[in-house]
GROMACS .gro file of N, CA and C in nm:
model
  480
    1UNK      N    1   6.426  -4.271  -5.590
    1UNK     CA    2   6.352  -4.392  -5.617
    1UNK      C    3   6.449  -4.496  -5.670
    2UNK      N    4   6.390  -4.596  -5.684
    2UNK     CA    5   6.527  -4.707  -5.720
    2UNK      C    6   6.462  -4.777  -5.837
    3UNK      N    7   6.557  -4.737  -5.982
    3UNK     CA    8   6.486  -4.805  -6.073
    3UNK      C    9   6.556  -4.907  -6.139
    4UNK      N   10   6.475  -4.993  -6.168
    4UNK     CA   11   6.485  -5.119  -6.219
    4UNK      C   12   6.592  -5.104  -6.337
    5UNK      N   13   6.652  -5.224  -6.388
    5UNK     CA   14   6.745  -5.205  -6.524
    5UNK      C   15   6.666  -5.186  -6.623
    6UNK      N   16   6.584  -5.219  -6.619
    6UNK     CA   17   6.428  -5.196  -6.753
    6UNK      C   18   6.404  -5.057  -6.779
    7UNK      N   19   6.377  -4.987  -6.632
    7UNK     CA   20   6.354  -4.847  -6.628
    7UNK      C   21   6.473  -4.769  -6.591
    8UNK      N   22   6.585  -4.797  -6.573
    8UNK     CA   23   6.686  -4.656  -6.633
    8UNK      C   24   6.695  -4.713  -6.774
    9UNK      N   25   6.688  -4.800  -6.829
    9UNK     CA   26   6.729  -4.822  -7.010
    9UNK      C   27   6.656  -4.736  -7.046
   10UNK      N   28   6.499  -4.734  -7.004
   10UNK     CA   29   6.394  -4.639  -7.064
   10UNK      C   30   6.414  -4.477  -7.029
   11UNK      N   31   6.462  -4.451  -6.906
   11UNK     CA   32   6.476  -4.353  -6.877
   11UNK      C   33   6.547  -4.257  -6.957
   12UNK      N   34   6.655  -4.363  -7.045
   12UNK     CA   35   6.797  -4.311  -7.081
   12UNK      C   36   6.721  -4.265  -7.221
   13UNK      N   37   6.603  -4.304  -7.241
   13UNK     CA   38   6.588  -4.324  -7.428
   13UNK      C   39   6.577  -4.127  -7.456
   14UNK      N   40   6.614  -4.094  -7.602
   14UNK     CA   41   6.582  -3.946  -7.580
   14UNK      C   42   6.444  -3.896  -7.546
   15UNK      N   43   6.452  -3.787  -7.527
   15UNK     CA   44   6.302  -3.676  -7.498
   15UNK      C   45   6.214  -3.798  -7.581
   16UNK      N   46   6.163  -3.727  -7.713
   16UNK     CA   47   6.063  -3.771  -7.803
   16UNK      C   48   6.043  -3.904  -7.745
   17UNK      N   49   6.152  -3.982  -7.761
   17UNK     CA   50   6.128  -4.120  -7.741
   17UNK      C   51   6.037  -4.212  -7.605
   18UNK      N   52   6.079  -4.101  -7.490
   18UNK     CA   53   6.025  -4.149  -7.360
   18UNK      C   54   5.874  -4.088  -7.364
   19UNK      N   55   5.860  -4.000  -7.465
   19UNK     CA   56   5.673  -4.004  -7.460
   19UNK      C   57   5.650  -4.066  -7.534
   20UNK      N   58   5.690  -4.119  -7.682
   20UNK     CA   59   5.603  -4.281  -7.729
   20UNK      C   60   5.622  -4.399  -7.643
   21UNK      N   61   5.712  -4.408  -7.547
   21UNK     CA   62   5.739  -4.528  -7.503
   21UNK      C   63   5.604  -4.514  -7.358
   22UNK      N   64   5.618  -4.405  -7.300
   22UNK     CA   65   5.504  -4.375  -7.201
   22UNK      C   66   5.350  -4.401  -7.245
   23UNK      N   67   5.323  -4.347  -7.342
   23UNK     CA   68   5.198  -4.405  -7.429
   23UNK      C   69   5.158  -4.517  -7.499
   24UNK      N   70   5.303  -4.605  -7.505
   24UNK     CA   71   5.266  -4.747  -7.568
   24UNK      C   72   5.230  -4.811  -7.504
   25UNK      N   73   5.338  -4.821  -7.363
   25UNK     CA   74   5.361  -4.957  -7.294
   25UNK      C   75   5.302  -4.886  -7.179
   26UNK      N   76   5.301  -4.774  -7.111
   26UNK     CA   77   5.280  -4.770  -6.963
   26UNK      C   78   5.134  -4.723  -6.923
   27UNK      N   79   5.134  -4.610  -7.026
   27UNK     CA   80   4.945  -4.514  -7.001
   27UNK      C   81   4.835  -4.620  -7.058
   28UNK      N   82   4.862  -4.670  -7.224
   28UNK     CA   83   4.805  -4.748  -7.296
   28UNK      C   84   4.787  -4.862  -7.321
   29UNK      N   85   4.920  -4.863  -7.253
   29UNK     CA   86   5.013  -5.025  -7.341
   29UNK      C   87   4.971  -5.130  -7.221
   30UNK      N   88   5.085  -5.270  -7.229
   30UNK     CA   89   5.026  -5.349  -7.087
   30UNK      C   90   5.150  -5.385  -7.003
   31UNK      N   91   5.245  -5.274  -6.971
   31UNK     CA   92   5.320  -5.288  -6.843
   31UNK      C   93   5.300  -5.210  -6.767
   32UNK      N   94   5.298  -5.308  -6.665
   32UNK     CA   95   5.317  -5.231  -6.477
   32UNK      C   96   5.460  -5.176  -6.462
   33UNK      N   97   5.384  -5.092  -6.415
   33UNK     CA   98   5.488  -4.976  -6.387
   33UNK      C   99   5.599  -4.994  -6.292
   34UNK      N  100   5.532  -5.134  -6.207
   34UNK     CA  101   5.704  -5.156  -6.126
   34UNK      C  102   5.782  -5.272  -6.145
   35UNK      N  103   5.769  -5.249  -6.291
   35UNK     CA  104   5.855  -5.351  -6.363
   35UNK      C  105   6.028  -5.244  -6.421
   36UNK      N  106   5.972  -5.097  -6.379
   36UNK     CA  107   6.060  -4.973  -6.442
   36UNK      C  108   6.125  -4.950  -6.304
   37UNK      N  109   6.052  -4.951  -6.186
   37UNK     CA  110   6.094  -4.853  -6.047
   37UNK      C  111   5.991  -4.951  -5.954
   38UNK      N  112   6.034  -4.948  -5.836
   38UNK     CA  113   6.038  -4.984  -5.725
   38UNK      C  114   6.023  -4.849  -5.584
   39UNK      N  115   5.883  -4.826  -5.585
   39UNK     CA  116   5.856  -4.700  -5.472
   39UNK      C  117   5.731  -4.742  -5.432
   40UNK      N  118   5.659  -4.573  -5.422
   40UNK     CA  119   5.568  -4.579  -5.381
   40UNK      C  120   5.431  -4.509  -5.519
   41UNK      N  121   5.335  -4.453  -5.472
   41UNK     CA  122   5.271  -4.389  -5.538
   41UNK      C  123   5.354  -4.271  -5.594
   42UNK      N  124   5.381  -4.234  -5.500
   42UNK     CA  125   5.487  -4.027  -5.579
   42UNK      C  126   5.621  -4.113  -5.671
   43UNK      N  127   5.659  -4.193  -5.627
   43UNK     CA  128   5.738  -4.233  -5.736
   43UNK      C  129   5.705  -4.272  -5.879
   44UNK      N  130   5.585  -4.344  -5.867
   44UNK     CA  131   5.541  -4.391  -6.004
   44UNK      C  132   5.500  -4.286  -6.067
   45UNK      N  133   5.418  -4.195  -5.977
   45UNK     CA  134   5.395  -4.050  -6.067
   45UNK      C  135   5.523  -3.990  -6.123
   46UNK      N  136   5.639  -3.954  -6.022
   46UNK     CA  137   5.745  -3.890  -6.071
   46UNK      C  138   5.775  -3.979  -6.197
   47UNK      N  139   5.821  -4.107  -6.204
   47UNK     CA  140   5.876  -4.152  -6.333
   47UNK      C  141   5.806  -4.126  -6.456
   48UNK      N  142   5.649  -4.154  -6.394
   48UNK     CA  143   5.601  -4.106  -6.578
   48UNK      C  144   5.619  -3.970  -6.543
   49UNK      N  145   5.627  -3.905  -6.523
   49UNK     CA  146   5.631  -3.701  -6.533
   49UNK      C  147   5.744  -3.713  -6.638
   50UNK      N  148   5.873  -3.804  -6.549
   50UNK     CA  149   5.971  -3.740  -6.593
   50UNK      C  150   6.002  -3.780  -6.777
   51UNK      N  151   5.955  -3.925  -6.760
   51UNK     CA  152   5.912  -3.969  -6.884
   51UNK      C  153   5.867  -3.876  -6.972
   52UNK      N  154   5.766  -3.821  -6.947
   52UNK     CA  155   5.714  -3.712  -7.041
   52UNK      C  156   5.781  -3.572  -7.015
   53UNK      N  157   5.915  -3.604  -6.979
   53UNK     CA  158   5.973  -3.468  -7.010
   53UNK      C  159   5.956  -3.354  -6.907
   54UNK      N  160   5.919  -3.362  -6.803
   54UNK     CA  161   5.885  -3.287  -6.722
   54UNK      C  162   5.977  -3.247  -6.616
   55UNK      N  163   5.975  -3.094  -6.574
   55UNK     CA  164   6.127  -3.054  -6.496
   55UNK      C  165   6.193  -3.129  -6.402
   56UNK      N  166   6.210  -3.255  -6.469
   56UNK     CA  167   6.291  -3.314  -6.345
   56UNK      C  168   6.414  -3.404  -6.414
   57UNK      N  169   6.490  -3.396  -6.373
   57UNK     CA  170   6.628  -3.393  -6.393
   57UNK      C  171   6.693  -3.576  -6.380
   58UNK      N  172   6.754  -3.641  -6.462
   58UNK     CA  173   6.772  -3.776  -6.399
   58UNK      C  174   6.843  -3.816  -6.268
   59UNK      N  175   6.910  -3.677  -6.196
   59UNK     CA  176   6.967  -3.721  -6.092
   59UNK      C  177   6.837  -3.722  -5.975
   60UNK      N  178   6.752  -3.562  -5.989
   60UNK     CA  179   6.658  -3.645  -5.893
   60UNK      C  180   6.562  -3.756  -5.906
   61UNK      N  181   6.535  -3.773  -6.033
   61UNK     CA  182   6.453  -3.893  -6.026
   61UNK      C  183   6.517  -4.044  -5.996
   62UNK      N  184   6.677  -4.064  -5.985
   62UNK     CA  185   6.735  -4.126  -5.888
   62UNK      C  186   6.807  -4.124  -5.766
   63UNK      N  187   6.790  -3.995  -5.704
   63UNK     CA  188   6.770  -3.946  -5.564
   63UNK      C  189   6.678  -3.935  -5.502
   64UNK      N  190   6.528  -3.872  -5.532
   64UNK     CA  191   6.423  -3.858  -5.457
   64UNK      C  192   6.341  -3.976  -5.478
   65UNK      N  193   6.307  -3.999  -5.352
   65UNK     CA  194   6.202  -4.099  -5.344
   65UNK      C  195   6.057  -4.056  -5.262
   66UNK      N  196   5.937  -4.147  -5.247
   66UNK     CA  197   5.808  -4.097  -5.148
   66UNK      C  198   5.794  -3.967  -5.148
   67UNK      N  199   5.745  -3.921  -5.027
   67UNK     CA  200   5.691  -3.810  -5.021
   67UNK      C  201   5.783  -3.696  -5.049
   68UNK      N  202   5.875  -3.723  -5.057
   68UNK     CA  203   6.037  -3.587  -5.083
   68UNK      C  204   5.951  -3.586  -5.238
   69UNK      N  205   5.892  -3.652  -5.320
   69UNK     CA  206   5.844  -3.584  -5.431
   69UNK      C  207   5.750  -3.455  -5.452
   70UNK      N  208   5.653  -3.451  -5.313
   70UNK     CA  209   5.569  -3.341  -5.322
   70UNK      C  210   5.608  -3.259  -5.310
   71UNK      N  211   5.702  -3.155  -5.296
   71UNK     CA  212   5.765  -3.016  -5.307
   71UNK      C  213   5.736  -2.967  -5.427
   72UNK      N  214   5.790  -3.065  -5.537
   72UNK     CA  215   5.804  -3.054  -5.695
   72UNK      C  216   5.700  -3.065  -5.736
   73UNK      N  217   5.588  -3.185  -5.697
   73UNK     CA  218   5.455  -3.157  -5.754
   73UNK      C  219   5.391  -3.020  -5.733
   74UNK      N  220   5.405  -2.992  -5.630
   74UNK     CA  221   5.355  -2.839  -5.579
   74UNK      C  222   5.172  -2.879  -5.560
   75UNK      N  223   5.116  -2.991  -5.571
   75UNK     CA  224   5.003  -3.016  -5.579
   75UNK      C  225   4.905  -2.894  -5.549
   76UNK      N  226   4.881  -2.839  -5.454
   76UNK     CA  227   4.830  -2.706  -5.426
   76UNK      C  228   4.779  -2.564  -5.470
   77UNK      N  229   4.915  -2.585  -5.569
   77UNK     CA  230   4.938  -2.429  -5.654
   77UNK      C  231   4.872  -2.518  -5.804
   78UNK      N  232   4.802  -2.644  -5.836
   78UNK     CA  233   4.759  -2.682  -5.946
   78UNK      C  234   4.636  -2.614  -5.916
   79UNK      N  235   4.540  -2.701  -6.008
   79UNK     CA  236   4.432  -2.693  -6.034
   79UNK      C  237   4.345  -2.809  -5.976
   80UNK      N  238   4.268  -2.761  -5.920
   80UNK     CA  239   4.131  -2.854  -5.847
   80UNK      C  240   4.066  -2.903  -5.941
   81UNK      N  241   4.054  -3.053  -5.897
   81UNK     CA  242   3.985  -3.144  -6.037
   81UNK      C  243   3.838  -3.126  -6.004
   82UNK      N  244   3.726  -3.073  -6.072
   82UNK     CA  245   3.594  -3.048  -6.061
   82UNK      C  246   3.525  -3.159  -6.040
   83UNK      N  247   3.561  -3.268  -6.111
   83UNK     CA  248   3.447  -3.392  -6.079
   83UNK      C  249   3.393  -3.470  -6.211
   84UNK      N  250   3.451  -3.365  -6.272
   84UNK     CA  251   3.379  -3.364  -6.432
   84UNK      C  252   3.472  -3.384  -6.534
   85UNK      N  253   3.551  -3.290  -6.553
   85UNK     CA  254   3.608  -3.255  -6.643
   85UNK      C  255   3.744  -3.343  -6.708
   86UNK      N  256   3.780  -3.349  -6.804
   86UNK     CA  257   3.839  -3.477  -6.854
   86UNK      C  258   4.009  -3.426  -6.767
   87UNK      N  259   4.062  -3.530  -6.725
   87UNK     CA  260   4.239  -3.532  -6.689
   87UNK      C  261   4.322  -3.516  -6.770
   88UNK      N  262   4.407  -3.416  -6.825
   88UNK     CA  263   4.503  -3.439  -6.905
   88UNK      C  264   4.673  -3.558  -6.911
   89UNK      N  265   4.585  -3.625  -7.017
   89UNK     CA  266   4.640  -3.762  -6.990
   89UNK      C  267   4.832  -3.724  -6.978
   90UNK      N  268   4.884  -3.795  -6.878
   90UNK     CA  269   4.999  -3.787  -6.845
   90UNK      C  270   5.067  -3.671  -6.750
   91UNK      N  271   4.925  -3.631  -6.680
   91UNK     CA  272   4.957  -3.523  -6.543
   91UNK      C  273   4.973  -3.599  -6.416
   92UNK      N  274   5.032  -3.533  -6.329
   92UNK     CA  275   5.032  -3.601  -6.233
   92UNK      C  276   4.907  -3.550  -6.151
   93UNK      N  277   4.805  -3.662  -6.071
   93UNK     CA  278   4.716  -3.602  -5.992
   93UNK      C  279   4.728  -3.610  -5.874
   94UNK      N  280   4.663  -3.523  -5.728
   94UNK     CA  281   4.729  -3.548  -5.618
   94UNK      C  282   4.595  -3.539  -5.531
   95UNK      N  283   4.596  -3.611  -5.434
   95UNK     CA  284   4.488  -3.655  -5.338
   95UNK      C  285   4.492  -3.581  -5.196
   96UNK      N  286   4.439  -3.541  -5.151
   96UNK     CA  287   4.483  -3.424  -5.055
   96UNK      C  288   4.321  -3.458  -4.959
   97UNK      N  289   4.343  -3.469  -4.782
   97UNK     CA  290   4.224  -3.438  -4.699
   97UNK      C  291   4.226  -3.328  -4.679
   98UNK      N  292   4.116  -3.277  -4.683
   98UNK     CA  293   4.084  -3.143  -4.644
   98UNK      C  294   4.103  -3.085  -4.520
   99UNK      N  295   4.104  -3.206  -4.407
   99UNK     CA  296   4.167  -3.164  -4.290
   99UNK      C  297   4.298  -3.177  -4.274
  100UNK      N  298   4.371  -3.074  -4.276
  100UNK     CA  299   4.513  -3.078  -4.262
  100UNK      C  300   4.583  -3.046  -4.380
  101UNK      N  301   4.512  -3.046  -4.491
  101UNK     CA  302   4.560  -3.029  -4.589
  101UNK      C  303   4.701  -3.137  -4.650
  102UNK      N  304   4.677  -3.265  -4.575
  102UNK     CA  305   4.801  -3.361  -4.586
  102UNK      C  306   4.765  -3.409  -4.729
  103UNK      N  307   4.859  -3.421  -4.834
  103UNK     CA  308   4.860  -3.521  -4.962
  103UNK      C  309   4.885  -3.631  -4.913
  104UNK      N  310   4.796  -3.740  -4.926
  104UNK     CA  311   4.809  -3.868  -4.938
  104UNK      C  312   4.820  -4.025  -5.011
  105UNK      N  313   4.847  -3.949  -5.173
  105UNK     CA  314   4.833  -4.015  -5.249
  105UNK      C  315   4.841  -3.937  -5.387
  106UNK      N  316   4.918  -4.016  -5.502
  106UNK     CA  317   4.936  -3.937  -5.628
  106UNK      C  318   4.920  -4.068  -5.699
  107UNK      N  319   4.844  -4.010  -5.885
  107UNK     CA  320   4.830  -4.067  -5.952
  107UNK      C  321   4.851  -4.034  -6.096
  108UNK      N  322   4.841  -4.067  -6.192
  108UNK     CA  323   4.908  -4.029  -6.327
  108UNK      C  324   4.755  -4.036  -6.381
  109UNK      N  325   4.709  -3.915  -6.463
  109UNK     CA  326   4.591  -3.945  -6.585
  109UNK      C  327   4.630  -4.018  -6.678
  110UNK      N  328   4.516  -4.115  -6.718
  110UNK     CA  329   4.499  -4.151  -6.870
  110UNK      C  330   4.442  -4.092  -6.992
  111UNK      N  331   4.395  -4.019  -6.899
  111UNK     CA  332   4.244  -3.953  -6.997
  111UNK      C  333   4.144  -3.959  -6.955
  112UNK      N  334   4.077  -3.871  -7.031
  112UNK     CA  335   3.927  -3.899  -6.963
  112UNK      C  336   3.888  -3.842  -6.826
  113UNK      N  337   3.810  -3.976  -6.746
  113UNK     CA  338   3.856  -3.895  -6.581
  113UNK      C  339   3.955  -4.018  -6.552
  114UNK      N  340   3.996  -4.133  -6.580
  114UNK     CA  341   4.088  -4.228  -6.553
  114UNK      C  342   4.224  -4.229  -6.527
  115UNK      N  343   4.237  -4.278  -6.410
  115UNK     CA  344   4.387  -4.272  -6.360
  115UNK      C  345   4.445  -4.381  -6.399
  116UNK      N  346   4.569  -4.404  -6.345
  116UNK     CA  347   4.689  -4.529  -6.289
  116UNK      C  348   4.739  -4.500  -6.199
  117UNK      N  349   4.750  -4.575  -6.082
  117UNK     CA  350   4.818  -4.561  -5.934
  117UNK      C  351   4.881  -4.708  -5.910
  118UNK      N  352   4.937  -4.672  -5.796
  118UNK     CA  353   5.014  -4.782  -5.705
  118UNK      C  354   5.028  -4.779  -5.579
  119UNK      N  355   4.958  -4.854  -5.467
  119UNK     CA  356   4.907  -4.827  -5.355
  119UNK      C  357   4.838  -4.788  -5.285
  120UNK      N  358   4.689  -4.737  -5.388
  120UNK     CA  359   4.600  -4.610  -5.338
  120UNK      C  360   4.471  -4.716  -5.348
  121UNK      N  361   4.498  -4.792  -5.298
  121UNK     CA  362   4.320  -4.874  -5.269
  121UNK      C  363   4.259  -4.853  -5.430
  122UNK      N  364   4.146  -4.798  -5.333
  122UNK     CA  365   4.022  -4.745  -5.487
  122UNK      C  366   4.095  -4.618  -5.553
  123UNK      N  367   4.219  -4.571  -5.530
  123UNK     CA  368   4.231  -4.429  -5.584
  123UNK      C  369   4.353  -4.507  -5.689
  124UNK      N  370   4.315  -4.630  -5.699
  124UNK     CA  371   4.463  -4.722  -5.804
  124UNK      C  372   4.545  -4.806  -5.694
  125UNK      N  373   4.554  -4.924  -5.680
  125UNK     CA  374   4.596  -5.005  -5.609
  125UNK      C  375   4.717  -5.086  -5.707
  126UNK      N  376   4.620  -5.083  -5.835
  126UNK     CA  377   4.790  -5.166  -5.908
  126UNK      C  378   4.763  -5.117  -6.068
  127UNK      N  379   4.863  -5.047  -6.139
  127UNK     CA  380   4.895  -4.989  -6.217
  127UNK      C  381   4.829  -5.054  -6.352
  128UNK      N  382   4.794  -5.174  -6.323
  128UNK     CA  383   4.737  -5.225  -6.436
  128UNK      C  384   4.596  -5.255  -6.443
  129UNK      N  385   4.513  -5.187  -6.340
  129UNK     CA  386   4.387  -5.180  -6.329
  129UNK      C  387   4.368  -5.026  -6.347
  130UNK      N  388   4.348  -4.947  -6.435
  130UNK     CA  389   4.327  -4.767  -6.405
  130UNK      C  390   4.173  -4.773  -6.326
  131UNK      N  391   4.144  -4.681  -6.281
  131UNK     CA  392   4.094  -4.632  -6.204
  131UNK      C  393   4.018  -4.510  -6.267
  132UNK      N  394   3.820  -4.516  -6.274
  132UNK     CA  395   3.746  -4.413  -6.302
  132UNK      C  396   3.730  -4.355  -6.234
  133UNK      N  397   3.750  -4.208  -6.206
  133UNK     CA  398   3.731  -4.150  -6.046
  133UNK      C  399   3.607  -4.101  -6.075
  134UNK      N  400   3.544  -4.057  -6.139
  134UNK     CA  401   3.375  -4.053  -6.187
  134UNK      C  402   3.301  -4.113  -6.090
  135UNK      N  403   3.346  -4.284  -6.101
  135UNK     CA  404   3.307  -4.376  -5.981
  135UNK      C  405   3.324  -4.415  -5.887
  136UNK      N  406   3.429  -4.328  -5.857
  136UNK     CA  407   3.503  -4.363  -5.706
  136UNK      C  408   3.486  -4.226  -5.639
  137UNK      N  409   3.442  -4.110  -5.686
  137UNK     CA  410   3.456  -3.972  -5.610
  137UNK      C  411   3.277  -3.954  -5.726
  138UNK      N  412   3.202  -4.052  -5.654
  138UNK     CA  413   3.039  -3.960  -5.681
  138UNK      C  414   2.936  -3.835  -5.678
  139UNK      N  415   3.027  -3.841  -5.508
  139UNK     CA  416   2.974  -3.701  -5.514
  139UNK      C  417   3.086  -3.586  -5.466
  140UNK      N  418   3.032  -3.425  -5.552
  140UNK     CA  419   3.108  -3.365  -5.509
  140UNK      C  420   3.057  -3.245  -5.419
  141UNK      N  421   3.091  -3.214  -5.292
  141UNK     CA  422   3.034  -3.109  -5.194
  141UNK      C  423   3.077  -2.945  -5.245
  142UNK      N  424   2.957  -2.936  -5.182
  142UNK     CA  425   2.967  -2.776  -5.237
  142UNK      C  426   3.131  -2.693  -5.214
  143UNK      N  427   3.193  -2.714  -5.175
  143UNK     CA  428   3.318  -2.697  -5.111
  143UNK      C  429   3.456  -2.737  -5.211
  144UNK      N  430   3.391  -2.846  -5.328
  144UNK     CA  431   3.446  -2.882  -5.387
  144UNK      C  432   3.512  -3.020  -5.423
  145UNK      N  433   3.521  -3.030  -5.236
  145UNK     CA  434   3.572  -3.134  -5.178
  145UNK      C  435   3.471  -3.260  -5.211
  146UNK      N  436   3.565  -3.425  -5.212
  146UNK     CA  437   3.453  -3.525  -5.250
  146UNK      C  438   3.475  -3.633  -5.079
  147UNK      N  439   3.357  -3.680  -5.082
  147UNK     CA  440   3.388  -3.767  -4.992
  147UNK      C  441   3.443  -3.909  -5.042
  148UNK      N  442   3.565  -3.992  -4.944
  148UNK     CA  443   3.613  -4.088  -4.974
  148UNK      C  444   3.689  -4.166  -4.875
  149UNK      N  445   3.674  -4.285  -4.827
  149UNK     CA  446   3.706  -4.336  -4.740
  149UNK      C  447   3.654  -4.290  -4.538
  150UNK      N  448   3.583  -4.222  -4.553
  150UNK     CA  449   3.552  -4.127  -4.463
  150UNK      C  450   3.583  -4.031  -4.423
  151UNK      N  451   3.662  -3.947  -4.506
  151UNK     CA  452   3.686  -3.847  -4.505
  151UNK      C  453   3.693  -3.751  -4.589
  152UNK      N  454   3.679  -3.637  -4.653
  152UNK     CA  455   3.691  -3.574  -4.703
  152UNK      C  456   3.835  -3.504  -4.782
  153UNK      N  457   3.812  -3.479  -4.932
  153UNK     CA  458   3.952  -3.528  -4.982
  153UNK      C  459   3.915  -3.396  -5.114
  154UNK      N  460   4.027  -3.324  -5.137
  154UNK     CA  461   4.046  -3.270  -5.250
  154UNK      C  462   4.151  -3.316  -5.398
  155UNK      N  463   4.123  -3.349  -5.510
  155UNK     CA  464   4.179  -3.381  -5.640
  155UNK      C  465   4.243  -3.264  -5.714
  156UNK      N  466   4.374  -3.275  -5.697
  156UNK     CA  467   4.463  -3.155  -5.789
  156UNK      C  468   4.514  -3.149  -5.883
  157UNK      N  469   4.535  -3.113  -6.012
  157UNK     CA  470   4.594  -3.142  -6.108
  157UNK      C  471   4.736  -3.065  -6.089
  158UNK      N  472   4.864  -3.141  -6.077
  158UNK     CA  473   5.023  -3.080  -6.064
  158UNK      C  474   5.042  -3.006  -6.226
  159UNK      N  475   5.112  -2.895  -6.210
  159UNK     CA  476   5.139  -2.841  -6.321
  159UNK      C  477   5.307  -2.899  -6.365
  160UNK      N  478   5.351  -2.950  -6.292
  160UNK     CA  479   5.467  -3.037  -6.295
  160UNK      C  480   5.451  -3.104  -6.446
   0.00000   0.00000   0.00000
């Protein structure tokens, strides 16, 4: 991903430091997130992950970019988001059709059921609007699966 001078300064700050700074300004606080990095959705997820300390290393988080992130999320081997149940704020979440099983989209919890995305329409379009998926994924099919956009879509929580 290619990050901004704003976001390797932040990147660089220690451990402890890059989770108050993730909770002030980026989950809580009022900066957009591509004021740090310049990608896509899996990027903005990867940076806050890595922000909060999560197995990823600063060389790949300035080597990997887009979809080369989902290996590491492992989205799959997480946990299926029920519909209900609160997001643990600062996970990465992953959007998956049920046909094909293609990921098409990742997002960061706030809490609650509320995301932050970048590029995902109604699933977070811009980082400074979060996103209730409560209200955007109404209903959920017996299967698990919710309908969305016309198609059918599963919510994963990355253990990343």
């Amino acid at each position: 991903m290619n990050l901004t001078d704003k976001g390797t300064k932040t990147a660089q700050l220690s451990a402890p430091d890059r989770i108050i700074y993730a909770d002030n300004h980026l989950i809580h606080g009022p900066d957009d997130i591509t004021a740090y990095m310049k990608g896509v959705c899996y990027d903005a997820a990867a940076y806050m992950r890595y922000l909060y300390n999560a197995k990823i290393s600063f060389g790949q988080l300035t080597t990997i970019s887009a979809q080369n992130w989902l290996p590491l999320f492992n989205f799959s081997k997480g946990r299926k988001w029920d519909g209900q149940s609160s997001l643990p704020g600062g996970k990465a979440i992953g959007f998956c059709r049920v046909t094909g099983m293609q990921f098409f989209h990742a997002a960061i919890a706030v809490g609650g059921t509320e995301i932050r995305a970048i590029n995902g329409g109604l699933l977070g379009a811009g980082w400074l609007y979060p996103v209730d998926l409560r209200k955007v994924l109404t209903k959920k099919n017996p299967d698990g699966s919710f309908n969305y956009d016309g198609t059918t879509i599963f919510v994963y929580i990355s253990d990343l």
